[in-house]
Amino acid sequence: MSTHHQELQILLVEDDLADAEMTLDALRDANLVNEVHWVKDGAEALDFLFGRAAFAGKPLPSLKLVLLDLHLPRVDGLDVLRQVRANERTRRLPVVILTSSRQESDLRQGYDLGANSYLVKPVESEAFFMAVRDLGLYWMLLNRTPGETS
Amino acid sequence: MNLACVKPKGETTRMTGWPQVIAPHIRRLLELLAIALALTVGLWVNLLAAQPLGTPATQAADAKPAPLVLTEAEQVWLQEHPVIRVAQDTSWAPVEFADALGEPSGMSADYLKLVEQRLGVKFQQVRELSWFEVMGGLQLREIDMTTSVAATQGNSTFLAFTRPYMQLPIVIFTQMNVSYVADLQMLRGKKVAVGEGYSVSDWIARDHPEIQLINVRNTEEGIARLEGGEVFAYIDNMLVVNYFISLRGDVNARVAGSTPYVNAQSMAVRKDWPVFAGILQKALDSISERERAEIYGKWLPLRTKYRFKSKRVWQGLAMFVVAILGLAAWVRLLYQSIRRRRLAEAVLRESEARYARAVRGSSDGLWEWGVLTNENYLSPLWKDLLGFAPDELTDHSDSFFSRTHPDDVARVQAALKAHLEQQLPYRIELRLRTKSGDYRWFLVRGEAERDEQGRAILMAGAIIDIDERKHMDEQLSAAQAETTRLLEMAEDSREALLSVVEDQQEAEQALRQLNETLERRVAERTADLAAANQELEAFSYSVSHDLRAPLRAIDGFSRKVIERSGARLDDEGRRQLQVVRDGAQRMGRLIDDLLAFSRMGRMEMTLQPVDMAAMARAVAAELRAAEPERAIEFAFSPMPTIQGDAAMLRQLWVNLLGNAIKFSRGRDPARIEVGGRVEGLQALYWVRDNGAGFDMQYAEKLFGVFQRLHRQEEFEGTGVGLAIAQRILHRHGGQIRAQGRLDGGATFSFALPLAGTNQPTSERTAS
């Protein structure tokens, strides 16, 4: 439990339970796990981000990072990204795509829509673990976004 | 343009711009030209006119309308049902549709109005429903009737029908570039759009399950999907689609084939109201053939505008118009020259009159002939006209007769005889030989003085030189003949042009058929290939996503078990879990390699000159850096530069050099020779190592996907590298060969066509 980060600062959008668990393991290793909110599809992600449906009336999260899978039930990851970028409040929010797809078209669309990074999940679990942990550390501790007090 | 604008000959457009002095034959000529032009253009347009849109489907044959007589029970039924809710399709023009104001409109709406009139009732309209909703409403009995529906097995369960009152054939529409669809079986496996909830959708689903049906809401969507290439064909009623096409115009859709189906349209009511169906039947029966024809005529598709399809026909038409214009210009020039001559003639006539007056007042040009005495007089002018001085010619009749052109003598004598004996006027045009020996034309006139008995004693008269006018007349008749000839030529060329057009049309027809056959085959192949490629794309997409996730889970959780509970496992348990992990990781690499192999076959190629020697050195350096602990000796000799796709060729070197490094493991030092040379039209390259080699017996297997000649624990690998190498070479029009000996090293040599001769080939299907 980090004392510096009281609020939820990472949104993990992941429908695969195994991948989610491994991602959380890696974030836990980086001491970031208590700040993560995990949603299991794109629609839930949008509800969370924009305070709708189950999240109506709750204070809007002040996020520092979204880890976004692409192939999601209900609302696709690329659609989530599109809506995030279309909203004034979230358009600068760092979004890292974390997916199994190394399809050229997904890469192109992801960057076109303004993804900050695109990571293909390695099959090899050590590589996966390291990748997610480094990613979390980099975006949470090193990266700076406008409007942040440092 | 319409043939009707060519008036009957007598009324042909008057050439108002042309002066009335114009000679009648010239006017006639111009009239003929005008007619020829109008006929030609008219015929042309008729030949080229697009076929009018499909002729109407026949109406249900019931020749005589039956008088409408309702039974008492039926009348009672109508009274007991004051509210009857009717709904119609809003988007099936012209059969039934909602017009711009949302009012039900179309053929069946007109029938419905007649039915209401006959029955003296007014149905309650339920509007703005799609056809799908209309059918739903009828099933739920929220709607009582509809006006145009074909009975199917499906809808018969909740509808009672009248007999069909409209028969509308159902046809197959495709894009313009599809020539012909012989029958529905040709649509096997293709995407075909049909109206959702329309009967034809049921029929095709029942009879042709092999067709991939795509439901669309209406004709507009069907045509839009067809034009967008989302579907290969759109099947609907011909009348409806043609009506849509005629309204929108410029639609990339055509009737490409027929179906055995006909929309036999009936009115239908909810199943529990059979009495009402009977009442509607009687009302429909009372509609006369003339009323039916009126309805049909009112909604017949508009004729589309004519379209000229062939550029060449346009050019032909332009050439003909230019020819006609040229002819007209020529005739106009001719006319002007004739007018000038006519003017000269008029002047001449004036001078003739003046001369006559002069002759009356003087003795100039005068001649006298003593008929009885043969005493003659020729005035000095007479002699002058023939070029003689007064004293050079004797006043003798011979001076006249001997100088008369031999061909004219007989005429002169006959004219004289006629004048003397019958007192006919003596006025004759003849040729006289002048002093220079040339003949000139003269008009000779004279009159006899007679005695009391009426016998001629003296003839006196004058001659006038009319040579110039005569020549003009000759020219004029020559011009007339020429004009006639040209007119005939124009007519001939018009006919020739028409027959050329016909020949061309036939030839074009034959060519078009040939082209269409070829195009169809190419289109079919291309479609097959595209479909195969698309499937492959989709397949590899799902492989890349869906197969990796479980592998990651297997590997990740095995690792977790080893980390968390490894202490509680014995060595064997930990080893076994490691085997699970190795398997999962290997599977991941197999998937990656397989996808790479597949991608290599589909990738777009960009050809550019590639320095193979530099590329091979760079790749070798990279690969060696990955295994710093090994002693590897590379020997490079010069290599030809080649035209190719740099990324693919780089992959080729990675695979071949990587293999050489891998299979020479255990040699100290490993020696790898890389070289190349030009051989004829090819560039030849080789990679030779002193590694494990292989048994030549299995050389063919080397390049197959997943084919391996070594066990995994000897040399790791997926067996895809050489298959990828071969595919890269095939796409460049090259080949690869392997030579080796078990434990005696291997040589891989490949040949590529030299620049300018290589055609990249596409290897689009999976091998």
XYZ file of N, CA and C in Angstrom, chain A residues 16-19 21-22 25 28 70-71 99-103 105-106 120-126 128-129, chain B residues 537 540-541 544-546 548-553 555-557 559-560 563-564 581 584-585 588 592 595 599:
156
model
N -10.064 -11.151 -19.970
C -9.501 -12.474 -19.726
C -9.031 -12.542 -18.270
N -9.674 -13.461 -17.508
C -9.411 -13.501 -16.074
C -7.955 -13.846 -15.764
N -7.385 -14.769 -16.543
C -6.000 -15.169 -16.303
C -5.057 -14.008 -16.558
N -5.286 -13.333 -17.714
C -4.446 -12.182 -18.035
C -4.573 -11.104 -16.958
N -5.350 -11.498 -13.839
C -4.673 -11.890 -12.611
C -3.158 -11.704 -12.725
N -2.633 -12.080 -13.901
C -1.178 -11.932 -14.083
C -0.788 -10.456 -14.118
N -0.806 -9.279 -10.631
C 0.392 -9.800 -9.956
C 1.594 -8.897 -10.208
N 1.218 -5.675 -8.553
C 1.423 -5.842 -7.123
C 2.920 -5.816 -6.819
N -7.859 -4.869 -26.284
C -8.605 -4.438 -27.478
C -9.881 -5.218 -27.698
N -9.794 -6.526 -27.572
C -10.963 -7.328 -27.930
C -11.773 -7.611 -26.680
N -2.479 -5.953 -25.377
C -3.339 -6.877 -26.119
C -2.544 -8.056 -26.650
N -3.270 -9.096 -27.052
C -2.629 -10.233 -27.717
C -2.400 -9.947 -29.184
N -3.107 -8.954 -29.703
C -3.087 -8.731 -31.151
C -1.833 -8.013 -31.591
N -1.127 -8.640 -32.557
C -0.025 -7.916 -33.176
C -0.397 -7.610 -34.614
N -1.719 -7.593 -34.860
C -2.226 -7.301 -36.202
C -1.885 -5.858 -36.576
N -3.284 -3.876 -38.545
C -4.430 -2.954 -38.573
C -4.774 -2.456 -37.170
N -4.635 -3.317 -36.176
C -4.911 -2.897 -34.798
C -3.880 -1.873 -34.327
N 2.304 -5.700 -26.966
C 1.763 -7.028 -27.252
C 2.111 -7.928 -26.075
N 1.087 -8.553 -25.528
C 1.313 -9.413 -24.364
C 2.185 -10.589 -24.778
N 3.346 -10.755 -24.184
C 4.179 -11.918 -24.527
C 3.560 -13.191 -23.973
N 3.754 -14.290 -24.708
C 3.268 -15.574 -24.203
C 4.130 -16.004 -23.003
N 5.371 -15.705 -23.118
C 6.322 -16.131 -22.084
C 6.062 -15.326 -20.807
N 5.787 -16.010 -19.708
C 5.218 -15.316 -18.565
C 6.200 -14.386 -17.868
N 7.493 -14.736 -17.872
C 8.453 -13.802 -17.264
C 8.446 -12.481 -18.028
N 6.090 -11.285 -19.801
C 4.832 -10.603 -19.556
C 4.882 -9.850 -18.223
N 5.362 -10.558 -17.224
C 5.447 -10.001 -15.873
C 6.318 -8.740 -15.855
N -7.087 -14.361 -43.759
C -6.817 -13.170 -42.959
C -7.555 -13.299 -41.611
N -5.965 -16.044 -39.498
C -4.719 -15.710 -38.815
C -4.964 -14.662 -37.732
N -5.969 -13.811 -37.982
C -6.307 -12.814 -36.979
C -6.738 -13.496 -35.681
N -3.900 -15.262 -34.014
C -2.985 -14.386 -33.297
C -3.580 -13.916 -31.969
N -4.907 -13.820 -31.905
C -5.516 -13.380 -30.654
C -5.811 -14.515 -29.700
N -6.605 -15.437 -30.272
C -7.294 -16.353 -29.379
C -6.418 -17.511 -28.940
N -3.157 -17.356 -28.417
C -2.076 -16.934 -27.534
C -2.514 -16.818 -26.067
N -3.765 -16.326 -25.896
C -4.218 -16.062 -24.527
C -4.139 -17.302 -23.634
N -4.695 -18.460 -24.066
C -4.608 -19.632 -23.173
C -3.160 -20.075 -22.934
N -2.302 -19.904 -23.951
C -0.902 -20.297 -23.763
C -0.264 -19.455 -22.672
N -0.621 -18.171 -22.681
C -0.063 -17.275 -21.678
C -0.518 -17.705 -20.287
N -1.775 -18.101 -20.233
C -2.304 -18.547 -18.941
C -1.581 -19.813 -18.467
N 1.398 -20.870 -19.284
C 2.777 -20.557 -18.891
C 2.809 -19.755 -17.590
N 1.939 -18.756 -17.526
C 1.944 -17.855 -16.370
C 1.601 -18.577 -15.082
N 0.569 -19.435 -15.147
C 0.141 -20.077 -13.902
C 1.044 -21.232 -13.502
N 4.153 -21.070 -13.870
C 5.249 -20.344 -13.223
C 4.867 -19.959 -11.784
N 3.562 -19.547 -11.681
C 3.095 -19.140 -10.363
C 3.164 -20.312 -9.377
N 6.698 -20.878 -8.382
C 7.191 -19.848 -7.458
C 6.599 -19.982 -6.060
N 5.246 -20.156 -6.043
C 4.593 -20.132 -4.741
C 4.692 -21.451 -4.007
N 5.553 -25.555 -19.164
C 5.900 -24.186 -19.563
C 6.632 -24.180 -20.913
N 4.210 -24.689 -23.692
C 3.384 -23.510 -23.984
C 4.196 -22.472 -24.746
N 5.439 -22.299 -24.319
C 6.261 -21.283 -24.987
C 6.582 -21.674 -26.423
N 3.713 -21.022 -28.560
C 3.637 -19.590 -28.875
C 4.542 -19.230 -30.044
N 3.598 -17.815 -33.806
C 4.219 -16.622 -34.377
C 4.845 -16.911 -35.740
N 2.239 -17.521 -38.432
C 1.652 -16.252 -38.870
C 2.622 -15.502 -39.765
N 1.890 -14.415 -43.469
C 1.978 -13.003 -43.832
C 2.920 -12.814 -45.025
